[in-house]
């Protein structure tokens, strides 16, 4: 018999392959078994027979229901073996329609049979080779119901295959909802249950956990269903809580904690739920410790980062003991990219909102060096995660003034931002830059040479609102108490045209920050004069546009403040005085019902009438003419403007010749 | 049992510092437990007739003979007798995914085939076989490559049985691979324990002893596992 020969070379394999086309079923069977035995274990043989065009014949043999069922079985098993070959082997199988044939077979073959099981094994092998042919499995309710039935009642192997396939297939909301409707939650619950204190069999429980996680991810509806699904007397959350305990295998605990995390983040469990606080959280912290395998630590850190991403109470809980911090610091040191990324993300989450935690993060482990190294890591995902970490830490004003000065983190950051970054990196990086620029000291001037201003100005032109906002906000921070040459550079680079565009931006925050930039530019006397000397018409126009347009009160307030700043400039005052339109508006705003606008208008008036300045008398006369004096008196009389009385009195006092 | 290292708590009665087997104690190891351990060993390792006879004689319940006991016995026999293609064929019929999932095991089986050829003095065939079949595994796995080299090195010696790698030609080697295969089959069948539980017991003894040694405790040590010889502490 051929299968007892020691090895097959290409020539002899031809002979039995020909027999596959024989009319004699016995010969076909023999040939199939020989073929199967030759390809199992050897990628070379798999590639060879695929090249010889065997796949279509095998698919034929699988689907022909006039043939001996054993032939169909052996053909399917052989396909299954080919699917365990190289990525090219699998791609070839998929291209030749194998996935579709397997799916069609699963629709009609009786579920308890070996043929069904072989189909599932083959399909699983195909799906495990990325990219999985997700589209070949339709979200067809009958098919999915069949599959979930197998997941509940089939043989151990069949059950494991189904959940593994579905866990990979479940890639978005459509699949999530379809699986939920087909009863997948109940099937998962059945696979997670176990007798007594033992662990459910790994081969089935692990893919079941992956499936549950994939179904619940960012899906409130499915997570809610999972919350209430029972097996026996235990709900899924109860089953999961059992599985996160210390005596369970690490991979199971990890999978269960991940499910609880996703269910919480999707909104079905609150942050103070015991299953989150005493279940998922401590488990994840434990899985980060030094004696755990690196891949578990990496996943645990990443999952913990997601768990604590937005909730301050969870951040505080996680950070409560120092051991997690030191575990994470150690994970950052691990060689793999996944580990570094997970640790940075976790630090970023923990330090997102709480100053105390931020301090501990930086102090305990001198993390900054790692962050800087992370920003230079060859892997893009690590670089992004390092920037996220930096972003969280940069929310600390104290750190900005101390640690960040020491480590000049802006250099690698600027490099990343200039290096055609993706949108995500650009968003978080520019937010970080924004924060760093709050403490823009002379030491950071080289940033200008690195093109910081140009980069930020370019950001303000992006279609994404978040990026425009970050750009203009960063420029605003940069201009705060900056030197004149910096201010000039900003104005010159941004250009008044772009500034006008930003003042008409769809996002109010962008308008606010643009006005904020103007305000910062127009501070310090001789800066005001210098800038207004060059840009007076554009600035005045900008202010008028805002004051006349239908902007919210807070936006108009900013415009008035700018006007007020201009009013402080020595020569610049005259520009306002020369503009009757603006002055009339000033009068209106002094009487505006909105208190903050009154106050802002008062600020402008106060600066214009200031007695100590040259030409005050003439200005006061002009303003009185236009009704400013009367408006001020009215303001003094108003009951609801009580808090402004001191300022009003001061302003009126300037008019001493007229009161 | 008490393994006290500190001084006694002040009692006048001398502390029982070690387990004295001659005294009756509250440790009870049941016969049933021992019978089940033996049964498990026989079934896992494939001693079917012995298992059935033992079951009869010991009056045990119908044992949980895994469905594959017969096959596993035949497979083990084939491996240990050098009939490798037959063994591979049987494994593939029983669990078609096994050897694809565990290429290292597949390599070991192929290696046994190679050794059969070498043992039979068929050097040319051995080389052809090695390059056609084994080279693939050797290319992908460093350990496999080393083992392949050792196997082929046998060909350099006029009498392989006296070479430094002669251990590969001993029956103990094919028994080792046969056990590896057996364990893999059991694992595939989702059996929790792929080694006999007796194995776990022995490991437990060794581990406990090494822990005690680490802490410098004096205790009666089992120095010979096969004979369960216990040496009193000095």
CSV table of N, CA and C in Angstrom, one decimal, chain A residues 400-541:
chain,number,residue,atom,x,y,z
A,400,UNK,N,5.2,70.5,34.3
A,400,UNK,CA,5.6,71.3,33.1
A,400,UNK,C,6.7,72.2,33.5
A,401,UNK,N,6.6,72.7,34.8
A,401,UNK,CA,7.7,73.6,35.2
A,401,UNK,C,8.9,73.0,35.6
A,402,UNK,N,8.9,71.7,36.0
A,402,UNK,CA,10.1,71.1,36.5
A,402,UNK,C,10.6,69.9,35.6
A,403,UNK,N,10.0,68.8,35.8
A,403,UNK,CA,10.5,67.6,35.1
A,403,UNK,C,10.6,67.8,33.6
A,404,UNK,N,9.5,68.4,33.0
A,404,UNK,CA,9.6,68.5,31.5
A,404,UNK,C,10.6,69.4,31.1
A,405,UNK,N,11.0,70.4,31.9
A,405,UNK,CA,12.1,71.3,31.5
A,405,UNK,C,13.4,70.5,31.5
A,406,UNK,N,13.5,69.6,32.5
A,406,UNK,CA,14.8,68.9,32.6
A,406,UNK,C,15.0,67.9,31.4
A,407,UNK,N,13.9,67.3,30.9
A,407,UNK,CA,14.0,66.3,30.0
A,407,UNK,C,13.8,66.7,28.5
A,408,UNK,N,13.6,68.0,28.3
A,408,UNK,CA,13.4,68.5,27.0
A,408,UNK,C,12.6,67.5,26.1
A,409,UNK,N,11.4,67.2,26.6
A,409,UNK,CA,10.6,66.2,25.8
A,409,UNK,C,10.1,66.8,24.5
A,410,UNK,N,10.1,68.1,24.4
A,410,UNK,CA,9.6,68.7,23.2
A,410,UNK,C,10.3,68.3,22.0
A,411,UNK,N,11.6,68.0,22.1
A,411,UNK,CA,12.4,67.7,20.9
A,411,UNK,C,12.0,66.5,20.2
A,412,UNK,N,11.9,65.3,20.9
A,412,UNK,CA,11.4,64.2,20.1
A,412,UNK,C,9.9,64.4,19.7
A,413,UNK,N,9.2,65.1,20.5
A,413,UNK,CA,7.8,65.4,20.2
A,413,UNK,C,7.7,66.1,18.8
A,414,UNK,N,8.5,67.2,18.7
A,414,UNK,CA,8.5,68.0,17.5
A,414,UNK,C,8.9,67.1,16.3
A,415,UNK,N,9.8,66.3,16.6
A,415,UNK,CA,10.3,65.4,15.5
A,415,UNK,C,9.2,64.5,15.0
A,416,UNK,N,8.5,64.0,15.9
A,416,UNK,CA,7.3,63.1,15.6
A,416,UNK,C,6.3,63.9,14.8
A,417,UNK,N,6.0,65.1,15.3
A,417,UNK,CA,4.9,65.9,14.6
A,417,UNK,C,5.3,66.3,13.3
A,418,UNK,N,6.6,66.5,13.0
A,418,UNK,CA,7.1,66.9,11.7
A,418,UNK,C,7.2,65.8,10.7
A,419,UNK,N,7.1,64.6,11.2
A,419,UNK,CA,7.5,63.4,10.4
A,419,UNK,C,6.3,62.7,9.8
A,420,UNK,N,5.4,63.5,9.1
A,420,UNK,CA,4.1,63.0,8.6
A,420,UNK,C,3.5,62.0,9.5
A,421,UNK,N,3.0,62.4,10.6
A,421,UNK,CA,2.3,61.5,11.5
A,421,UNK,C,0.9,61.2,11.1
A,422,UNK,N,0.3,60.1,11.6
A,422,UNK,CA,-1.1,59.8,11.3
A,422,UNK,C,-1.9,60.8,12.1
A,423,UNK,N,-3.3,60.7,11.8
A,423,UNK,CA,-4.2,61.7,12.5
A,423,UNK,C,-4.2,61.5,14.0
A,424,UNK,N,-4.2,60.2,14.4
A,424,UNK,CA,-4.2,60.0,15.9
A,424,UNK,C,-3.1,60.6,16.6
A,425,UNK,N,-1.9,60.3,16.0
A,425,UNK,CA,-0.6,60.9,16.6
A,425,UNK,C,-0.6,62.4,16.6
A,426,UNK,N,-1.1,62.9,15.5
A,426,UNK,CA,-1.2,64.3,15.3
A,426,UNK,C,-2.1,65.0,16.4
A,427,UNK,N,-3.2,64.3,16.6
A,427,UNK,CA,-4.2,64.9,17.6
A,427,UNK,C,-3.6,64.9,19.0
A,428,UNK,N,-3.1,63.7,19.4
A,428,UNK,CA,-2.7,63.7,20.8
A,428,UNK,C,-1.3,64.4,20.9
A,429,UNK,N,-0.5,64.4,19.9
A,429,UNK,CA,0.7,65.1,19.9
A,429,UNK,C,0.6,66.6,20.0
A,430,UNK,N,-0.4,67.1,19.2
A,430,UNK,CA,-0.6,68.5,19.3
A,430,UNK,C,-1.2,69.0,20.6
A,431,UNK,N,-2.1,68.1,21.1
A,431,UNK,CA,-2.7,68.4,22.4
A,431,UNK,C,-1.5,68.6,23.5
A,432,UNK,N,-0.6,67.6,23.4
A,432,UNK,CA,0.5,67.6,24.3
A,432,UNK,C,1.3,68.9,24.1
A,433,UNK,N,1.6,69.2,22.9
A,433,UNK,CA,2.4,70.4,22.6
A,433,UNK,C,1.7,71.6,23.1
A,434,UNK,N,0.4,71.7,23.0
A,434,UNK,CA,-0.4,72.7,23.6
A,434,UNK,C,-0.1,72.9,25.0
A,435,UNK,N,-0.1,71.8,25.8
A,435,UNK,CA,0.2,71.9,27.2
A,435,UNK,C,1.6,72.3,27.4
A,436,UNK,N,2.5,71.8,26.7
A,436,UNK,CA,3.9,72.1,26.9
A,436,UNK,C,4.2,73.6,26.7
A,437,UNK,N,3.4,74.2,25.7
A,437,UNK,CA,3.6,75.6,25.4
A,437,UNK,C,3.1,76.5,26.5
A,438,UNK,N,2.4,76.0,27.4
A,438,UNK,CA,2.0,76.8,28.5
A,438,UNK,C,3.1,77.4,29.3
A,439,UNK,N,4.2,76.6,29.3
A,439,UNK,CA,5.4,77.1,29.9
A,439,UNK,C,6.5,77.3,28.8
A,440,UNK,N,6.2,78.3,28.0
A,440,UNK,CA,7.1,78.5,26.9
A,440,UNK,C,8.3,79.4,27.3
A,441,UNK,N,9.4,78.8,27.6
A,441,UNK,CA,10.5,79.6,28.2
A,441,UNK,C,11.5,79.8,27.1
A,442,UNK,N,12.5,80.6,27.3
A,442,UNK,CA,13.6,80.8,26.3
A,442,UNK,C,14.2,79.5,25.9
A,443,UNK,N,14.3,78.6,26.9
A,443,UNK,CA,14.9,77.3,26.6
A,443,UNK,C,14.2,76.6,25.4
A,444,UNK,N,13.0,76.9,25.2
A,444,UNK,CA,12.2,76.3,24.2
A,444,UNK,C,12.3,77.0,22.8
A,445,UNK,N,13.0,78.1,22.8
A,445,UNK,CA,13.1,78.8,21.5
A,445,UNK,C,13.5,78.0,20.3
A,446,UNK,N,14.5,77.1,20.6
A,446,UNK,CA,14.8,76.2,19.4
A,446,UNK,C,13.6,75.5,18.8
A,447,UNK,N,12.5,75.4,19.5
A,447,UNK,CA,11.3,74.8,18.9
A,447,UNK,C,10.9,75.6,17.7
A,448,UNK,N,11.1,76.9,17.8
A,448,UNK,CA,10.7,77.8,16.7
A,448,UNK,C,11.5,77.4,15.4
A,449,UNK,N,12.8,77.1,15.7
A,449,UNK,CA,13.6,76.8,14.6
A,449,UNK,C,13.3,75.4,14.0
A,450,UNK,N,12.7,74.6,14.9
A,450,UNK,CA,12.3,73.3,14.4
A,450,UNK,C,10.9,73.3,13.6
A,451,UNK,N,10.4,74.6,13.5
A,451,UNK,CA,9.2,74.7,12.7
A,451,UNK,C,8.0,74.5,13.4
A,452,UNK,N,8.0,74.8,14.8
A,452,UNK,CA,6.8,74.6,15.6
A,452,UNK,C,5.7,75.5,15.1
A,453,UNK,N,6.0,76.8,14.8
A,453,UNK,CA,5.0,77.7,14.5
A,453,UNK,C,4.3,77.3,13.1
A,454,UNK,N,5.1,77.0,12.2
A,454,UNK,CA,4.6,76.5,10.9
A,454,UNK,C,3.7,75.3,11.0
A,455,UNK,N,4.2,74.4,11.8
A,455,UNK,CA,3.4,73.2,12.0
A,455,UNK,C,2.1,73.5,12.6
A,456,UNK,N,2.0,74.3,13.6
A,456,UNK,CA,0.8,74.6,14.3
A,456,UNK,C,-0.1,75.4,13.3
A,457,UNK,N,0.5,76.3,12.6
A,457,UNK,CA,-0.4,77.1,11.6
A,457,UNK,C,-1.0,76.1,10.6
A,458,UNK,N,-0.2,75.1,10.2
A,458,UNK,CA,-0.8,74.1,9.2
A,458,UNK,C,-1.9,73.3,9.9
A,459,UNK,N,-1.8,73.1,11.1
A,459,UNK,CA,-2.8,72.3,11.8
A,459,UNK,C,-4.1,73.1,11.8
A,460,UNK,N,-4.1,74.4,11.8
A,460,UNK,CA,-5.3,75.2,11.8
A,460,UNK,C,-6.0,75.1,10.5
A,461,UNK,N,-5.4,74.5,9.5
A,461,UNK,CA,-6.0,74.4,8.2
A,461,UNK,C,-6.6,73.0,8.0
A,462,UNK,N,-6.5,72.2,8.9
A,462,UNK,CA,-7.0,70.8,8.7
A,462,UNK,C,-8.5,70.7,8.8
A,463,UNK,N,-9.0,69.7,8.1
A,463,UNK,CA,-10.5,69.5,8.2
A,463,UNK,C,-11.0,69.1,9.5
A,464,UNK,N,-10.1,68.4,10.3
A,464,UNK,CA,-10.6,67.9,11.6
A,464,UNK,C,-10.6,69.0,12.6
A,465,UNK,N,-11.8,69.2,13.3
A,465,UNK,CA,-11.9,70.3,14.2
A,465,UNK,C,-11.0,70.2,15.4
A,466,UNK,N,-10.8,69.0,15.8
A,466,UNK,CA,-9.9,68.8,17.0
A,466,UNK,C,-8.5,69.3,16.7
A,467,UNK,N,-8.0,69.0,15.4
A,467,UNK,CA,-6.7,69.4,15.1
A,467,UNK,C,-6.6,71.0,14.9
A,468,UNK,N,-7.6,71.5,14.3
A,468,UNK,CA,-7.6,73.0,14.2
A,468,UNK,C,-7.6,73.6,15.6
A,469,UNK,N,-8.4,73.1,16.5
A,469,UNK,CA,-8.4,73.6,17.8
A,469,UNK,C,-7.1,73.5,18.5
A,470,UNK,N,-6.5,72.3,18.4
A,470,UNK,CA,-5.1,72.2,19.0
A,470,UNK,C,-4.1,73.1,18.5
A,471,UNK,N,-4.2,73.3,17.2
A,471,UNK,CA,-3.3,74.2,16.5
A,471,UNK,C,-3.4,75.6,17.0
A,472,UNK,N,-4.6,76.1,17.0
A,472,UNK,CA,-4.8,77.5,17.4
A,472,UNK,C,-4.6,77.7,18.9
A,473,UNK,N,-4.9,76.7,19.7
A,473,UNK,CA,-4.8,76.7,21.1
A,473,UNK,C,-3.3,76.8,21.5
A,474,UNK,N,-2.5,76.0,20.8
A,474,UNK,CA,-1.1,75.9,21.0
A,474,UNK,C,-0.5,77.3,20.7
A,475,UNK,N,-0.9,77.9,19.6
A,475,UNK,CA,-0.4,79.2,19.2
A,475,UNK,C,-0.7,80.2,20.3
A,476,UNK,N,-2.0,80.1,20.8
A,476,UNK,CA,-2.4,81.0,21.8
A,476,UNK,C,-1.5,80.9,23.0
A,477,UNK,N,-1.2,79.7,23.5
A,477,UNK,CA,-0.3,79.5,24.6
A,477,UNK,C,1.1,80.0,24.3
A,478,UNK,N,1.5,79.8,23.1
A,478,UNK,CA,2.8,80.2,22.8
A,478,UNK,C,3.0,81.7,22.8
A,479,UNK,N,1.9,82.4,22.5
A,479,UNK,CA,1.9,83.9,22.5
A,479,UNK,C,1.8,84.5,23.8
A,480,UNK,N,1.4,83.7,24.8
A,480,UNK,CA,1.2,84.2,26.2
A,480,UNK,C,2.5,84.7,26.7
A,481,UNK,N,2.6,86.0,27.0
A,481,UNK,CA,3.8,86.7,27.6
A,481,UNK,C,5.0,86.3,26.8
A,482,UNK,N,4.9,86.2,25.5
A,482,UNK,CA,6.0,85.9,24.7
A,482,UNK,C,6.8,87.1,24.3
A,483,UNK,N,7.9,86.9,23.7
A,483,UNK,CA,8.7,88.1,23.2
A,483,UNK,C,8.2,88.5,21.9
A,484,UNK,N,8.5,89.7,21.6
A,484,UNK,CA,7.9,90.3,20.4
A,484,UNK,C,8.2,89.5,19.2
A,485,UNK,N,9.5,89.0,19.1
A,485,UNK,CA,9.8,88.3,17.8
A,485,UNK,C,9.0,87.1,17.7
A,486,UNK,N,8.7,86.4,18.8
A,486,UNK,CA,7.8,85.2,18.7
A,486,UNK,C,6.4,85.6,18.2
A,487,UNK,N,5.9,86.7,18.8
A,487,UNK,CA,4.6,87.2,18.4
A,487,UNK,C,4.6,87.5,16.9
A,488,UNK,N,5.6,88.2,16.5
A,488,UNK,CA,5.7,88.5,15.1
A,488,UNK,C,5.7,87.3,14.2
A,489,UNK,N,6.4,86.3,14.6
A,489,UNK,CA,6.6,85.1,13.8
A,489,UNK,C,5.2,84.4,13.7
A,490,UNK,N,4.5,84.4,14.8
A,490,UNK,CA,3.2,83.8,14.8
A,490,UNK,C,2.2,84.5,13.8
A,491,UNK,N,2.2,85.8,14.0
A,491,UNK,CA,1.3,86.6,13.1
A,491,UNK,C,1.6,86.5,11.7
A,492,UNK,N,2.9,86.5,11.5
A,492,UNK,CA,3.4,86.4,10.1
A,492,UNK,C,3.1,85.1,9.5
A,493,UNK,N,3.3,84.1,10.2
A,493,UNK,CA,3.1,82.7,9.7
A,493,UNK,C,1.7,82.4,9.5
A,494,UNK,N,0.9,82.8,10.5
A,494,UNK,CA,-0.6,82.4,10.4
A,494,UNK,C,-1.2,83.3,9.4
A,495,UNK,N,-0.9,84.5,9.4
A,495,UNK,CA,-1.5,85.4,8.4
A,495,UNK,C,-2.9,85.8,8.8
A,496,UNK,N,-3.2,87.1,8.4
A,496,UNK,CA,-4.5,87.6,8.9
A,496,UNK,C,-5.6,86.9,8.1
A,497,UNK,N,-5.4,86.5,6.9
A,497,UNK,CA,-6.4,85.8,6.2
A,497,UNK,C,-6.9,84.5,6.9
A,498,UNK,N,-5.9,83.8,7.3
A,498,UNK,CA,-6.2,82.5,8.0
A,498,UNK,C,-6.9,82.8,9.3
A,499,UNK,N,-6.5,83.9,9.9
A,499,UNK,CA,-7.1,84.3,11.2
A,499,UNK,C,-8.6,84.6,11.0
A,500,UNK,N,-8.9,85.3,9.9
A,500,UNK,CA,-10.3,85.6,9.6
A,500,UNK,C,-11.1,84.3,9.3
A,501,UNK,N,-10.4,83.4,8.6
A,501,UNK,CA,-11.1,82.2,8.4
A,501,UNK,C,-11.4,81.5,9.7
A,502,UNK,N,-10.5,81.5,10.6
A,502,UNK,CA,-10.7,80.8,11.9
A,502,UNK,C,-11.8,81.5,12.7
A,503,UNK,N,-11.9,82.8,12.5
A,503,UNK,CA,-13.0,83.5,13.2
A,503,UNK,C,-14.3,83.1,12.7
A,504,UNK,N,-14.4,82.5,11.5
A,504,UNK,CA,-15.7,82.1,11.0
A,504,UNK,C,-15.8,80.6,11.1
A,505,UNK,N,-15.0,80.0,12.0
A,505,UNK,CA,-15.0,78.5,12.1
A,505,UNK,C,-16.3,77.9,12.6
A,506,UNK,N,-16.6,76.7,12.1
A,506,UNK,CA,-17.9,76.1,12.6
A,506,UNK,C,-17.8,75.7,14.1
A,507,UNK,N,-16.6,75.6,14.6
A,507,UNK,CA,-16.5,75.2,16.0
A,507,UNK,C,-16.2,76.4,16.8
A,508,UNK,N,-17.1,76.7,17.8
A,508,UNK,CA,-17.0,77.9,18.6
A,508,UNK,C,-15.7,77.9,19.4
A,509,UNK,N,-15.2,76.7,19.8
A,509,UNK,CA,-14.0,76.7,20.6
A,509,UNK,C,-12.8,77.3,19.8
A,510,UNK,N,-12.8,77.0,18.5
A,510,UNK,CA,-11.8,77.5,17.6
A,510,UNK,C,-11.8,79.0,17.6
A,511,UNK,N,-13.0,79.5,17.4
A,511,UNK,CA,-13.2,81.0,17.4
A,511,UNK,C,-12.6,81.6,18.7
A,512,UNK,N,-13.0,81.0,19.8
A,512,UNK,CA,-12.6,81.5,21.1
A,512,UNK,C,-11.1,81.5,21.2
A,513,UNK,N,-10.5,80.4,20.8
A,513,UNK,CA,-9.0,80.4,20.9
A,513,UNK,C,-8.3,81.3,20.0
A,514,UNK,N,-8.9,81.6,18.8
A,514,UNK,CA,-8.4,82.6,17.9
A,514,UNK,C,-8.4,83.9,18.5
A,515,UNK,N,-9.5,84.3,19.1
A,515,UNK,CA,-9.6,85.5,19.8
A,515,UNK,C,-8.6,85.6,21.0
A,516,UNK,N,-8.5,84.4,21.6
A,516,UNK,CA,-7.5,84.3,22.7
A,516,UNK,C,-6.1,84.6,22.3
A,517,UNK,N,-5.8,84.1,21.1
A,517,UNK,CA,-4.5,84.3,20.5
A,517,UNK,C,-4.3,85.8,20.3
A,518,UNK,N,-5.3,86.4,19.7
A,518,UNK,CA,-5.2,87.9,19.4
A,518,UNK,C,-5.0,88.6,20.7
A,519,UNK,N,-5.7,88.2,21.7
A,519,UNK,CA,-5.6,88.9,23.0
A,519,UNK,C,-4.2,88.8,23.5
A,520,UNK,N,-3.7,87.6,23.4
A,520,UNK,CA,-2.3,87.4,23.9
A,520,UNK,C,-1.3,88.1,23.1
A,521,UNK,N,-1.5,88.2,21.8
A,521,UNK,CA,-0.6,89.0,21.0
A,521,UNK,C,-0.6,90.4,21.4
A,522,UNK,N,-1.9,90.9,21.6
A,522,UNK,CA,-2.0,92.3,22.0
A,522,UNK,C,-1.9,92.5,23.5
A,523,UNK,N,-0.8,92.1,24.0
A,523,UNK,CA,-0.6,92.5,25.4
A,523,UNK,C,0.8,93.0,25.5
A,524,UNK,N,1.0,93.7,26.6
A,524,UNK,CA,2.3,94.5,26.7
A,524,UNK,C,2.3,95.6,25.8
A,525,UNK,N,2.4,96.8,26.3
A,525,UNK,CA,2.2,98.0,25.6
A,525,UNK,C,2.9,98.1,24.3
A,526,UNK,N,4.2,98.0,24.3
A,526,UNK,CA,4.8,98.3,23.0
A,526,UNK,C,4.6,97.2,22.0
A,527,UNK,N,4.3,96.0,22.4
A,527,UNK,CA,3.9,95.0,21.5
A,527,UNK,C,2.6,95.4,20.8
A,528,UNK,N,1.7,95.9,21.6
A,528,UNK,CA,0.4,96.3,21.1
A,528,UNK,C,0.6,97.4,20.0
A,529,UNK,N,1.4,98.4,20.4
A,529,UNK,CA,1.6,99.4,19.4
A,529,UNK,C,2.3,98.9,18.2
A,530,UNK,N,3.3,98.0,18.4
A,530,UNK,CA,4.0,97.5,17.2
A,530,UNK,C,3.1,96.7,16.3
A,531,UNK,N,2.3,95.9,16.9
A,531,UNK,CA,1.4,95.0,16.1
A,531,UNK,C,0.3,95.9,15.4
A,532,UNK,N,-0.2,96.8,16.2
A,532,UNK,CA,-1.3,97.6,15.6
A,532,UNK,C,-0.8,98.5,14.5
A,533,UNK,N,0.5,98.8,14.6
A,533,UNK,CA,1.1,99.7,13.6
A,533,UNK,C,1.0,99.0,12.2
A,534,UNK,N,1.2,97.6,12.3
A,534,UNK,CA,1.2,96.9,11.0
A,534,UNK,C,-0.1,96.3,10.6
A,535,UNK,N,-0.9,95.9,11.6
A,535,UNK,CA,-2.1,95.1,11.3
A,535,UNK,C,-3.4,95.8,11.8
A,536,UNK,N,-3.4,97.1,12.0
A,536,UNK,CA,-4.5,97.7,12.6
A,536,UNK,C,-5.8,97.4,11.9
A,537,UNK,N,-5.8,97.6,10.6
A,537,UNK,CA,-7.1,97.5,9.9
A,537,UNK,C,-7.6,96.1,10.0
A,538,UNK,N,-6.8,95.1,9.9
A,538,UNK,CA,-7.3,93.7,10.0
A,538,UNK,C,-7.8,93.4,11.4
A,539,UNK,N,-7.1,93.9,12.4
A,539,UNK,CA,-7.5,93.6,13.8
A,539,UNK,C,-8.8,94.2,14.1
A,540,UNK,N,-8.9,95.5,13.7
A,540,UNK,CA,-10.2,96.2,14.0
A,540,UNK,C,-11.3,95.5,13.2
A,541,UNK,N,-11.0,95.1,12.0
A,541,UNK,CA,-12.1,94.4,11.2
A,541,UNK,C,-12.5,93.2,11.9
